[in-house]
Amino acid sequence: MKILTDIIYKDEDEKHKFDVYIPDIPNSKAIVLIHGGAFVTGDKSSDSDIATEITKNGYFCFVPNYRLAPKNIYPSQLDDMNSFMKYLIKSDFEFDKNKIGILGYSVGGNLAIELSLKYGYTICSRSGVIEFEEWLKEHKNTKEKEFTSLAGNSPDVSDDFDGSDDETYKWVLNTYLGNDNENIRKSSLLNRIDKNCGNMFLINSNREFIPKDGVIKLQNKLIELNKDVSVKFFKGPKHAKAYWKKAIVPTLNFFDNNL
């Protein structure tokens, strides 16, 4: 395969760059891979392992960066992904622009779902951040706990999660949304699911810090809309990228069958 790095998709901001992995024998399809990191950390360079595996299966794989909180709060990250997708559609990369899938994990899963809602893309969300407004109302008395380990180690590669962590989850949401009530309302995915969204594959672990209730609620809404939705729960506490090797085969099968 061929790998091109640090291509600018928007402006000179260091976070407005992407890498592309080009297969030797392309299947005419592409997958956009969106990194996680609690909206405050993470980088495209950390996903070369997943991108390489995707590309070995014939897909172009595009891995964009996006601006991070708390310096850039919602909707900065979503604006960046919108800009990237517009760039990609107009680009000269030789694949079928009607066969683009989105794969995101943790907060990248949230952005993947957002792109499905806006453009109808087929997406896979692993440990995606789904619950916002109602969850925060239910946990208004929960104290926040900063995820200090983010400074040196993204949660997406950690095996240390074991069960829910409401204090950390609340910190992630409020850091992303700037503790702004209007942002909380606008960002809430479950309030905006409609028939124009694409097919979705939702993956979580049974015992991790991302509330799995969000997956179940989203699944039910998609079923009501007669949308194609698949859901898979892995046993144990692993979060997002920590179970990627177990998830890669069903994920590629999903994209093979839906793009």
Backbone as CSV, one residue per row, in Angstrom:
resi,resn,N_x,N_y,N_z,CA_x,CA_y,CA_z,C_x,C_y,C_z
1,MET,0.843,-1.195,0.000,0.000,0.000,0.000,0.879,1.246,0.000
2,LYS,0.242,2.364,-0.341,0.925,3.647,-0.328,0.291,4.518,0.745
3,ILE,1.122,5.235,1.507,0.610,6.086,2.585,1.057,7.521,2.347
4,LEU,0.083,8.435,2.313,0.355,9.860,2.204,-0.050,10.532,3.507
5,THR,0.801,11.393,4.048,0.530,11.969,5.364,0.446,13.488,5.322
6,ASP,-0.263,14.008,6.315,-0.341,15.453,6.578,-0.824,16.267,5.386
7,ILE,-1.865,15.772,4.734,-2.501,16.514,3.650,-3.499,17.502,4.263
8,ILE,-3.464,18.734,3.824,-4.350,19.770,4.372,-5.732,19.677,3.720
9,TYR,-6.785,19.652,4.552,-8.135,19.604,4.003,-8.931,20.886,4.225
10,LYS,-8.418,21.799,5.059,-9.208,22.996,5.356,-8.348,24.255,5.360
11,ASP,-7.429,24.378,6.296,-6.535,25.523,6.364,-5.245,25.079,7.031
12,GLU,-4.433,26.026,7.455,-3.104,25.686,7.960,-3.095,25.227,9.417
13,ASP,-4.236,25.173,10.072,-4.279,24.653,11.440,-3.709,23.242,11.450
14,GLU,-2.873,22.935,12.425,-2.227,21.616,12.455,-3.224,20.471,12.584
15,LYS,-4.429,20.759,13.058,-5.448,19.722,13.199,-6.303,19.567,11.949
16,HIS,-6.052,20.347,10.939,-6.820,20.240,9.693,-6.020,19.493,8.633
17,LYS,-5.492,18.359,9.052,-4.708,17.516,8.153,-5.212,16.083,8.237
18,PHE,-4.925,15.298,7.206,-5.323,13.902,7.219,-4.245,13.049,6.561
19,ASP,-4.297,11.756,6.846,-3.464,10.762,6.180,-4.367,9.891,5.316
20,VAL,-3.823,9.355,4.241,-4.591,8.426,3.419,-3.752,7.193,3.131
21,TYR,-4.384,6.048,3.270,-3.776,4.751,2.996,-4.413,4.231,1.709
22,ILE,-3.595,4.014,0.697,-4.075,3.665,-0.631,-3.752,2.199,-0.919
23,PRO,-4.754,1.359,-1.183,-4.503,-0.071,-1.385,-3.841,-0.369,-2.719
24,ASP,-3.090,-1.450,-2.756,-2.477,-1.890,-4.014,-3.539,-2.375,-4.994
25,ILE,-4.547,-3.067,-4.458,-5.649,-3.563,-5.291,-6.953,-3.018,-4.707
26,PRO,-7.401,-1.849,-5.144,-8.571,-1.213,-4.554,-9.877,-1.914,-4.906
27,ASN,-10.830,-1.831,-3.986,-12.165,-2.399,-4.216,-13.182,-1.323,-4.586
28,SER,-12.704,-0.107,-4.843,-13.499,1.061,-5.253,-14.218,1.740,-4.085
29,LYS,-13.992,1.252,-2.851,-14.680,1.805,-1.692,-13.689,2.503,-0.760
30,ALA,-14.224,3.320,0.164,-13.381,4.041,1.112,-14.000,4.017,2.504
31,ILE,-13.140,4.033,3.505,-13.569,4.150,4.892,-12.831,5.325,5.523
32,VAL,-13.579,6.201,6.160,-13.008,7.298,6.928,-12.922,6.839,8.381
33,LEU,-11.734,6.893,8.955,-11.483,6.426,10.311,-11.282,7.631,11.224
34,ILE,-12.152,7.791,12.231,-12.125,8.958,13.120,-11.641,8.531,14.498
35,HIS,-10.553,9.125,14.948,-9.944,8.726,16.226,-10.769,9.170,17.430
36,GLY,-10.503,8.540,18.558,-11.114,8.919,19.823,-10.154,9.746,20.657
37,GLY,-10.494,9.872,21.963,-9.648,10.629,22.874,-10.387,11.635,23.718
38,ALA,-11.669,11.349,24.033,-12.466,12.180,24.947,-12.622,13.628,24.473
39,PHE,-12.491,13.864,23.189,-12.579,15.190,22.571,-11.416,16.105,22.939
40,VAL,-10.493,15.651,23.777,-9.410,16.527,24.230,-8.025,16.036,23.822
41,THR,-7.927,14.848,23.291,-6.642,14.305,22.893,-6.847,13.343,21.725
42,GLY,-5.777,12.702,21.294,-5.850,11.767,20.177,-5.277,12.376,18.907
43,ASP,-4.827,11.501,18.009,-4.208,11.955,16.778,-4.304,10.850,15.737
44,LYS,-4.383,11.242,14.488,-4.484,10.295,13.378,-3.330,9.303,13.333
45,SER,-2.177,9.729,13.786,-0.992,8.865,13.704,-1.108,7.615,14.564
46,SER,-1.955,7.666,15.593,-2.100,6.515,16.487,-2.943,5.399,15.888
47,ASP,-3.553,5.649,14.719,-4.468,4.671,14.135,-3.902,3.980,12.900
48,SER,-2.597,4.000,12.760,-1.984,3.354,11.594,-2.237,1.854,11.580
49,ASP,-2.390,1.246,12.763,-2.633,-0.194,12.825,-3.994,-0.546,12.222
50,ILE,-5.036,0.167,12.635,-6.379,-0.089,12.101,-6.449,0.286,10.626
51,ALA,-5.885,1.431,10.278,-5.918,1.885,8.887,-5.217,0.893,7.966
52,THR,-4.108,0.333,8.432,-3.381,-0.651,7.628,-4.225,-1.887,7.388
53,GLU,-4.912,-2.360,8.419,-5.741,-3.553,8.283,-6.906,-3.298,7.329
54,ILE,-7.505,-2.132,7.433,-8.601,-1.777,6.528,-8.116,-1.763,5.080
55,THR,-6.957,-1.164,4.859,-6.436,-1.000,3.504,-6.005,-2.326,2.899
56,LYS,-5.541,-3.258,3.726,-5.197,-4.588,3.242,-6.397,-5.277,2.602
57,ASN,-7.594,-4.836,2.985,-8.815,-5.436,2.460,-9.381,-4.656,1.269
58,GLY,-8.556,-3.788,0.681,-8.931,-3.136,-0.561,-9.526,-1.764,-0.451
59,TYR,-9.758,-1.289,0.775,-10.369,0.022,0.965,-9.323,1.136,0.979
60,PHE,-9.647,2.271,0.356,-8.954,3.499,0.700,-9.299,3.798,2.166
61,CYS,-8.332,4.220,2.950,-8.628,4.590,4.337,-8.117,5.995,4.590
62,PHE,-9.027,6.881,4.951,-8.707,8.275,5.233,-8.797,8.511,6.741
63,VAL,-7.752,9.120,7.309,-7.696,9.306,8.762,-7.474,10.788,9.064
64,PRO,-8.536,11.532,9.349,-8.404,12.974,9.583,-8.194,13.324,11.056
65,ASN,-7.518,14.419,11.274,-7.506,15.059,12.587,-8.627,16.073,12.663
66,TYR,-8.912,16.526,13.878,-9.896,17.578,14.098,-9.487,18.345,15.347
67,ARG,-9.996,19.563,15.475,-9.640,20.399,16.617,-10.163,19.784,17.922
68,LEU,-9.479,20.098,19.011,-9.759,19.458,20.290,-10.227,20.463,21.345
69,ALA,-11.020,19.960,22.288,-11.434,20.729,23.456,-10.298,20.670,24.493
70,PRO,-10.311,21.544,25.485,-11.303,22.599,25.739,-11.093,23.886,24.945
71,LYS,-9.990,24.004,24.214,-9.756,25.201,23.420,-10.835,25.359,22.362
72,ASN,-11.238,24.260,21.768,-12.268,24.276,20.734,-13.400,23.354,21.155
73,ILE,-14.520,23.934,21.549,-15.642,23.128,22.016,-16.629,22.884,20.881
74,TYR,-17.648,22.087,21.164,-18.719,21.820,20.208,-19.242,23.128,19.635
75,PRO,-19.478,23.223,18.328,-19.430,22.165,17.319,-18.147,22.147,16.473
76,SER,-17.028,22.604,17.027,-15.792,22.702,16.245,-15.408,21.374,15.610
77,GLN,-15.480,20.302,16.384,-15.088,18.983,15.886,-16.003,18.530,14.754
78,LEU,-17.281,18.751,14.918,-18.236,18.376,13.881,-18.064,19.251,12.644
79,ASP,-17.788,20.527,12.834,-17.531,21.413,11.696,-16.325,20.915,10.896
80,ASP,-15.300,20.466,11.612,-14.102,19.957,10.928,-14.410,18.704,10.127
81,MET,-15.206,17.808,10.694,-15.545,16.586,9.966,-16.421,16.895,8.753
82,ASN,-17.306,17.875,8.887,-18.097,18.295,7.729,-17.191,18.842,6.630
83,SER,-16.214,19.652,7.028,-15.272,20.210,6.047,-14.467,19.108,5.383
84,PHE,-14.056,18.119,6.175,-13.269,17.042,5.602,-14.085,16.242,4.594
85,MET,-15.339,15.931,4.915,-16.146,15.136,4.000,-16.413,15.901,2.698
86,LYS,-16.619,17.196,2.773,-16.806,17.999,1.560,-15.532,17.989,0.715
87,TYR,-14.384,18.079,1.396,-13.105,18.011,0.688,-12.950,16.659,-0.002
88,LEU,-13.277,15.602,0.731,-13.084,14.257,0.206,-13.940,14.001,-1.031
89,ILE,-15.174,14.431,-0.995,-16.086,14.232,-2.129,-15.561,14.923,-3.386
90,LYS,-14.933,16.075,-3.211,-14.428,16.835,-4.363,-13.006,16.449,-4.749
91,SER,-12.375,15.568,-3.982,-10.969,15.244,-4.197,-10.765,14.400,-5.458
92,ASP,-9.506,14.246,-5.837,-9.165,13.470,-7.029,-8.816,12.012,-6.715
93,PHE,-8.989,11.589,-5.472,-8.715,10.196,-5.140,-9.684,9.296,-5.910
94,GLU,-9.139,8.230,-6.468,-9.901,7.421,-7.413,-10.609,6.252,-6.733
95,PHE,-11.771,6.553,-6.214,-12.673,5.539,-5.670,-14.092,6.042,-5.898
96,ASP,-15.065,5.172,-5.678,-16.463,5.524,-5.889,-16.948,6.411,-4.744
97,LYS,-17.221,7.667,-5.037,-17.618,8.616,-3.989,-18.995,8.292,-3.390
98,ASN,-19.694,7.350,-3.991,-20.974,6.898,-3.426,-20.809,5.699,-2.492
99,LYS,-19.559,5.289,-2.301,-19.298,4.118,-1.454,-18.285,4.472,-0.367
100,ILE,-18.707,5.391,0.499,-17.883,5.828,1.619,-18.532,5.392,2.926
101,GLY,-17.769,4.704,3.766,-18.221,4.335,5.095,-17.431,5.108,6.136
102,ILE,-18.009,5.261,7.323,-17.350,5.979,8.409,-17.182,5.021,9.593
103,LEU,-15.975,4.956,10.131,-15.679,4.153,11.315,-15.095,5.065,12.376
104,GLY,-15.736,5.146,13.530,-15.224,5.974,14.615,-15.330,5.246,15.939
105,TYR,-14.384,5.524,16.810,-14.451,4.887,18.124,-14.389,5.924,19.233
106,SER,-15.134,5.633,20.319,-15.293,6.544,21.447,-15.912,7.853,20.938
107,VAL,-15.270,9.004,21.148,-15.862,10.247,20.649,-15.861,10.271,19.123
108,GLY,-14.952,9.528,18.496,-14.999,9.383,17.041,-16.258,8.673,16.594
109,GLY,-16.776,7.775,17.445,-18.051,7.120,17.157,-19.198,8.109,17.156
110,ASN,-19.132,9.073,18.069,-20.130,10.142,18.079,-20.103,10.915,16.768
111,LEU,-18.906,11.284,16.316,-18.786,12.050,15.074,-19.227,11.231,13.865
112,ALA,-18.984,9.922,13.907,-19.447,9.052,12.831,-20.974,9.053,12.745
113,ILE,-21.633,8.959,13.888,-23.093,8.979,13.907,-23.609,10.325,13.407
114,GLU,-22.939,11.408,13.822,-23.326,12.738,13.335,-23.271,12.805,11.812
115,LEU,-22.241,12.255,11.213,-22.116,12.274,9.755,-23.188,11.416,9.092
116,SER,-23.586,10.349,9.761,-24.670,9.529,9.234,-25.988,10.297,9.254
117,LEU,-26.205,11.059,10.324,-27.434,11.847,10.424,-27.477,12.950,9.374
118,LYS,-26.334,13.572,9.120,-26.292,14.720,8.213,-26.306,14.313,6.747
119,TYR,-25.556,13.235,6.423,-25.359,12.875,5.019,-25.899,11.498,4.632
120,GLY,-26.311,10.708,5.610,-26.817,9.380,5.304,-25.741,8.321,5.129
121,TYR,-24.521,8.577,5.604,-23.445,7.613,5.450,-23.686,6.349,6.279
122,THR,-23.237,5.224,5.748,-23.172,3.971,6.496,-22.005,4.075,7.469
123,ILE,-22.263,3.757,8.758,-21.219,3.980,9.759,-21.118,2.807,10.729
124,CYS,-19.941,2.697,11.334,-19.731,1.804,12.472,-19.208,2.645,13.627
125,SER,-19.894,2.585,14.750,-19.499,3.309,15.954,-19.091,2.304,17.019
126,ARG,-17.844,2.419,17.485,-17.357,1.538,18.566,-17.256,2.351,19.852
127,SER,-18.005,1.935,20.853,-18.024,2.648,22.138,-18.331,4.126,21.932
128,GLY,-19.244,4.410,21.016,-19.550,5.796,20.694,-20.230,6.540,21.828
129,VAL,-19.888,7.813,21.960,-20.540,8.685,22.945,-21.886,9.097,22.361
130,ILE,-22.960,8.613,22.956,-24.301,8.786,22.391,-25.196,9.618,23.302
131,GLU,-25.172,9.361,24.596,-26.098,10.023,25.519,-25.575,11.376,25.975
132,PHE,-26.412,12.402,25.887,-26.034,13.748,26.285,-27.080,14.358,27.224
133,GLU,-28.099,14.974,26.657,-29.019,15.818,27.421,-29.713,15.073,28.555
134,GLU,-30.385,13.977,28.237,-31.125,13.260,29.283,-30.188,12.691,30.336
135,TRP,-29.037,12.193,29.888,-28.068,11.642,30.835,-27.592,12.716,31.808
136,LEU,-27.288,13.894,31.306,-26.818,14.973,32.182,-27.911,15.419,33.152
137,LYS,-29.155,15.418,32.719,-30.257,15.748,33.629,-30.354,14.722,34.754
138,GLU,-30.192,13.460,34.389,-30.283,12.391,35.381,-29.094,12.376,36.336
139,HIS,-27.983,13.003,35.926,-26.767,12.980,36.740,-26.335,14.392,37.136
140,LYS,-27.313,15.257,37.374,-26.981,16.654,37.699,-26.234,16.779,39.020
141,ASN,-26.360,15.818,39.903,-25.665,15.875,41.191,-24.351,15.089,41.196
142,THR,-24.015,14.492,40.065,-22.762,13.740,39.965,-21.595,14.710,39.842
143,LYS,-20.568,14.490,40.637,-19.373,15.320,40.546,-18.569,14.928,39.307
144,GLU,-17.797,15.873,38.795,-16.945,15.593,37.645,-15.549,15.172,38.099
145,LYS,-14.951,14.277,37.349,-13.581,13.838,37.625,-12.792,13.890,36.326
146,GLU,-11.798,14.753,36.288,-10.987,14.866,35.080,-10.230,13.582,34.830
147,PHE,-10.187,13.191,33.585,-9.462,11.983,33.213,-7.992,12.355,33.062
148,THR,-7.282,12.420,34.164,-5.908,12.922,34.154,-4.972,12.031,33.356
149,SER,-5.306,10.746,33.206,-4.425,9.849,32.453,-4.403,10.192,30.977
150,LEU,-5.342,11.063,30.546,-5.352,11.459,29.145,-4.072,12.181,28.751
151,ALA,-3.420,12.799,29.718,-2.225,13.567,29.393,-1.142,12.688,28.779
152,GLY,-1.114,11.431,29.196,-0.059,10.570,28.686,-0.531,9.333,27.976
153,ASN,-1.830,9.054,28.050,-2.293,7.794,27.491,-3.772,7.885,27.160
154,SER,-4.091,7.831,25.902,-5.480,7.916,25.473,-6.294,6.761,26.039
155,PRO,-7.558,7.004,26.425,-8.395,5.924,26.932,-8.694,4.860,25.894
156,ASP,-8.515,5.187,24.639,-8.879,4.266,23.575,-7.983,3.041,23.520
157,VAL,-6.825,3.097,24.155,-5.931,1.953,24.132,-5.781,1.341,25.517
158,SER,-6.641,1.733,26.445,-6.514,1.274,27.828,-7.376,0.045,28.084
159,ASP,-6.860,-0.848,28.903,-7.623,-2.012,29.356,-8.122,-1.820,30.784
160,ASP,-8.005,-0.617,31.334,-8.223,-0.413,32.759,-9.678,-0.146,33.126
161,PHE,-10.560,0.061,32.160,-11.953,0.346,32.473,-12.632,-0.904,33.006
162,ASP,-13.426,-0.729,34.035,-14.185,-1.858,34.569,-15.467,-1.326,35.176
163,GLY,-16.491,-1.262,34.377,-17.759,-0.750,34.846,-17.911,0.727,34.530
164,SER,-19.071,1.266,34.882,-19.371,2.649,34.568,-18.500,3.588,35.403
165,ASP,-18.296,4.781,34.878,-17.557,5.835,35.572,-18.269,7.141,35.262
166,ASP,-19.363,7.387,35.980,-20.206,8.538,35.689,-19.473,9.856,35.867
167,GLU,-18.564,9.925,36.847,-17.849,11.178,37.093,-16.958,11.551,35.900
168,THR,-16.282,10.565,35.347,-15.425,10.828,34.199,-16.257,11.123,32.954
169,TYR,-17.324,10.357,32.744,-18.174,10.567,31.573,-18.770,11.969,31.593
170,LYS,-19.174,12.435,32.760,-19.731,13.779,32.866,-18.677,14.829,32.523
171,TRP,-17.452,14.602,32.963,-16.361,15.532,32.633,-16.128,15.588,31.131
172,VAL,-16.158,14.438,30.479,-15.960,14.392,29.032,-17.038,15.212,28.330
173,LEU,-18.299,15.002,28.707,-19.394,15.723,28.055,-19.288,17.224,28.271
174,ASN,-19.089,17.633,29.523,-19.075,19.062,29.814,-17.836,19.758,29.258
175,THR,-16.723,19.049,29.160,-15.535,19.636,28.541,-15.784,19.878,27.060
176,TYR,-16.410,18.913,26.400,-16.727,19.029,24.980,-17.745,20.130,24.723
177,LEU,-18.744,20.225,25.592,-19.869,21.127,25.366,-19.710,22.469,26.052
178,GLY,-18.629,22.646,26.814,-18.380,23.915,27.474,-19.379,24.247,28.558
179,ASN,-20.025,23.230,29.127,-21.054,23.436,30.158,-22.140,24.397,29.683
180,ASP,-22.418,24.371,28.403,-23.369,25.291,27.792,-24.681,24.563,27.510
181,ASN,-25.775,25.045,28.068,-27.061,24.355,27.945,-27.526,24.255,26.499
182,GLU,-27.271,25.279,25.706,-27.693,25.248,24.305,-26.880,24.202,23.539
183,ASN,-25.596,24.111,23.823,-24.771,23.085,23.193,-25.233,21.686,23.592
184,ILE,-25.600,21.535,24.853,-26.093,20.240,25.331,-27.336,19.832,24.552
185,ARG,-28.248,20.771,24.352,-29.483,20.472,23.629,-29.195,20.138,22.168
186,LYS,-28.383,20.961,21.510,-28.125,20.780,20.088,-27.332,19.512,19.796
187,SER,-26.462,19.115,20.708,-25.559,17.990,20.453,-26.192,16.631,20.703
188,SER,-27.359,16.606,21.321,-27.948,15.345,21.760,-28.448,14.532,20.569
189,LEU,-27.731,13.469,20.265,-28.026,12.639,19.092,-29.428,12.043,19.140
190,LEU,-29.826,11.559,20.283,-31.079,10.820,20.385,-32.293,11.699,20.094
191,ASN,-32.106,13.019,20.124,-33.205,13.931,19.798,-33.337,14.160,18.300
192,ARG,-32.358,13.676,17.517,-32.285,14.060,16.111,-32.271,12.881,15.141
193,ILE,-32.560,11.694,15.593,-32.567,10.532,14.708,-33.772,10.612,13.776
194,ASP,-33.534,10.494,12.470,-34.648,10.496,11.528,-34.357,9.523,10.391
195,LYS,-35.295,9.418,9.470,-35.231,8.416,8.410,-34.118,8.670,7.406
196,ASN,-33.496,9.847,7.453,-32.441,10.172,6.489,-31.068,9.642,6.894
197,CYS,-30.946,9.097,8.085,-29.651,8.583,8.516,-29.326,7.284,7.777
198,GLY,-28.058,6.912,7.797,-27.623,5.701,7.116,-27.696,4.469,7.994
199,ASN,-27.289,3.328,7.425,-27.221,2.087,8.192,-26.112,2.192,9.233
200,MET,-26.320,1.550,10.378,-25.362,1.667,11.468,-25.023,0.314,12.082
201,PHE,-23.774,0.181,12.485,-23.278,-0.955,13.258,-22.737,-0.370,14.554
202,LEU,-23.372,-0.697,15.676,-23.031,-0.135,16.980,-22.385,-1.215,17.838
203,ILE,-21.176,-0.931,18.343,-20.426,-1.902,19.139,-20.063,-1.273,20.479
204,ASN,-20.185,-2.056,21.542,-19.771,-1.656,22.886,-19.263,-2.881,23.643
205,SER,-18.609,-2.640,24.756,-18.361,-3.706,25.718,-19.478,-3.683,26.753
206,ASN,-19.694,-4.811,27.387,-20.751,-4.904,28.390,-20.431,-4.108,29.648
207,ARG,-19.136,-3.877,29.903,-18.730,-3.289,31.180,-17.633,-2.259,30.931
208,GLU,-18.047,-1.085,30.460,-17.068,-0.034,30.189,-17.631,1.320,30.590
209,PHE,-16.807,2.374,30.464,-17.228,3.662,31.022,-18.194,4.427,30.127
210,ILE,-18.330,4.041,28.871,-19.356,4.634,28.011,-20.689,3.946,28.297
211,PRO,-21.730,4.701,28.687,-23.014,4.079,29.022,-23.600,3.291,27.839
212,LYS,-23.823,2.011,28.056,-24.351,1.190,26.965,-25.839,1.419,26.729
213,ASP,-26.508,2.085,27.666,-27.919,2.408,27.458,-28.109,3.245,26.200
214,GLY,-27.113,4.076,25.883,-27.214,4.904,24.686,-27.300,4.068,23.424
215,VAL,-26.551,2.962,23.378,-26.599,2.063,22.230,-27.989,1.468,22.080
216,ILE,-28.555,1.027,23.185,-29.868,0.383,23.164,-30.955,1.381,22.743
217,LYS,-30.870,2.603,23.263,-31.853,3.629,22.903,-31.749,3.985,21.419
218,LEU,-30.518,4.107,20.932,-30.332,4.427,19.515,-30.816,3.283,18.638
219,GLN,-30.508,2.065,19.030,-30.986,0.901,18.279,-32.510,0.911,18.173
220,ASN,-33.185,1.161,19.268,-34.649,1.152,19.264,-35.221,2.226,18.351
221,LYS,-34.603,3.419,18.348,-35.069,4.484,17.468,-34.885,4.110,15.996
222,LEU,-33.752,3.473,15.693,-33.494,3.066,14.312,-34.445,1.959,13.877
223,ILE,-34.769,1.048,14.773,-35.731,-0.011,14.461,-37.103,0.593,14.160
224,GLU,-37.496,1.585,14.953,-38.780,2.253,14.736,-38.839,2.903,13.354
225,LEU,-37.683,3.353,12.868,-37.615,4.004,11.555,-37.380,3.014,10.428
226,ASN,-37.360,1.719,10.772,-37.139,0.651,9.798,-35.770,0.767,9.128
227,LYS,-34.773,1.220,9.901,-33.409,1.325,9.390,-32.642,0.034,9.659
228,ASP,-31.615,-0.203,8.857,-30.757,-1.368,9.034,-29.760,-1.066,10.146
229,VAL,-29.880,-1.724,11.283,-28.986,-1.492,12.410,-28.518,-2.827,12.971
230,SER,-27.228,-2.921,13.227,-26.640,-4.100,13.860,-26.000,-3.662,15.170
231,VAL,-26.089,-4.494,16.192,-25.525,-4.171,17.504,-24.736,-5.363,18.011
232,LYS,-23.564,-5.091,18.563,-22.738,-6.162,19.122,-22.128,-5.689,20.434
233,PHE,-22.281,-6.509,21.473,-21.649,-6.233,22.753,-20.577,-7.282,23.020
234,PHE,-19.359,-6.821,23.308,-18.296,-7.724,23.727,-18.315,-7.835,25.248
235,LYS,-18.012,-9.016,25.752,-17.948,-9.174,27.194,-16.722,-8.455,27.737
236,GLY,-16.796,-8.071,29.011,-15.654,-7.463,29.660,-15.655,-5.945,29.609
237,PRO,-14.559,-5.314,30.063,-14.504,-3.862,30.242,-13.782,-3.092,29.157
238,LYS,-13.305,-3.734,28.117,-12.480,-3.023,27.138,-13.262,-1.911,26.449
239,HIS,-12.570,-0.803,26.181,-13.199,0.376,25.588,-12.606,0.682,24.222
240,ALA,-13.459,0.821,23.229,-13.114,1.393,21.917,-11.975,0.668,21.233
241,LYS,-10.824,1.307,21.142,-9.726,0.714,20.388,-9.161,-0.529,21.069
242,ALA,-9.412,-0.680,22.354,-8.856,-1.814,23.084,-9.380,-3.150,22.568
243,TYR,-10.531,-3.160,21.885,-11.050,-4.430,21.352,-11.060,-4.441,19.824
244,TRP,-10.249,-3.596,19.192,-10.343,-3.451,17.744,-10.028,-4.738,16.995
245,LYS,-9.105,-5.561,17.525,-8.751,-6.789,16.809,-9.921,-7.768,16.792
246,LYS,-10.727,-7.782,17.854,-11.910,-8.630,17.861,-12.996,-8.073,16.945
247,ALA,-12.999,-6.771,16.775,-14.087,-6.124,16.036,-13.807,-5.978,14.554
248,ILE,-12.564,-6.149,14.129,-12.218,-5.796,12.750,-12.935,-6.666,11.722
249,VAL,-13.051,-7.968,11.982,-13.698,-8.837,10.995,-15.180,-8.511,10.846
250,PRO,-15.966,-8.453,11.945,-17.378,-8.075,11.756,-17.557,-6.669,11.197
251,THR,-16.631,-5.772,11.510,-16.719,-4.412,10.973,-16.526,-4.409,9.463
252,LEU,-15.508,-5.090,8.989,-15.262,-5.159,7.535,-16.388,-5.902,6.826
253,ASN,-16.921,-6.940,7.444,-18.059,-7.653,6.857,-19.250,-6.711,6.704
254,PHE,-19.458,-5.880,7.722,-20.568,-4.911,7.677,-20.389,-3.952,6.507
255,PHE,-19.202,-3.391,6.359,-18.977,-2.456,5.263,-19.013,-3.167,3.897
256,ASP,-18.474,-4.389,3.841,-18.541,-5.144,2.598,-19.986,-5.308,2.118
257,ASN,-20.880,-5.536,3.074,-22.264,-5.847,2.732,-23.143,-4.596,2.568
258,ASN,-22.665,-3.432,3.049,-23.525,-2.256,3.060,-23.035,-1.099,2.193
259,LEU,-21.850,-1.210,1.643,-21.371,-0.138,0.764,-21.505,-0.557,-0.704
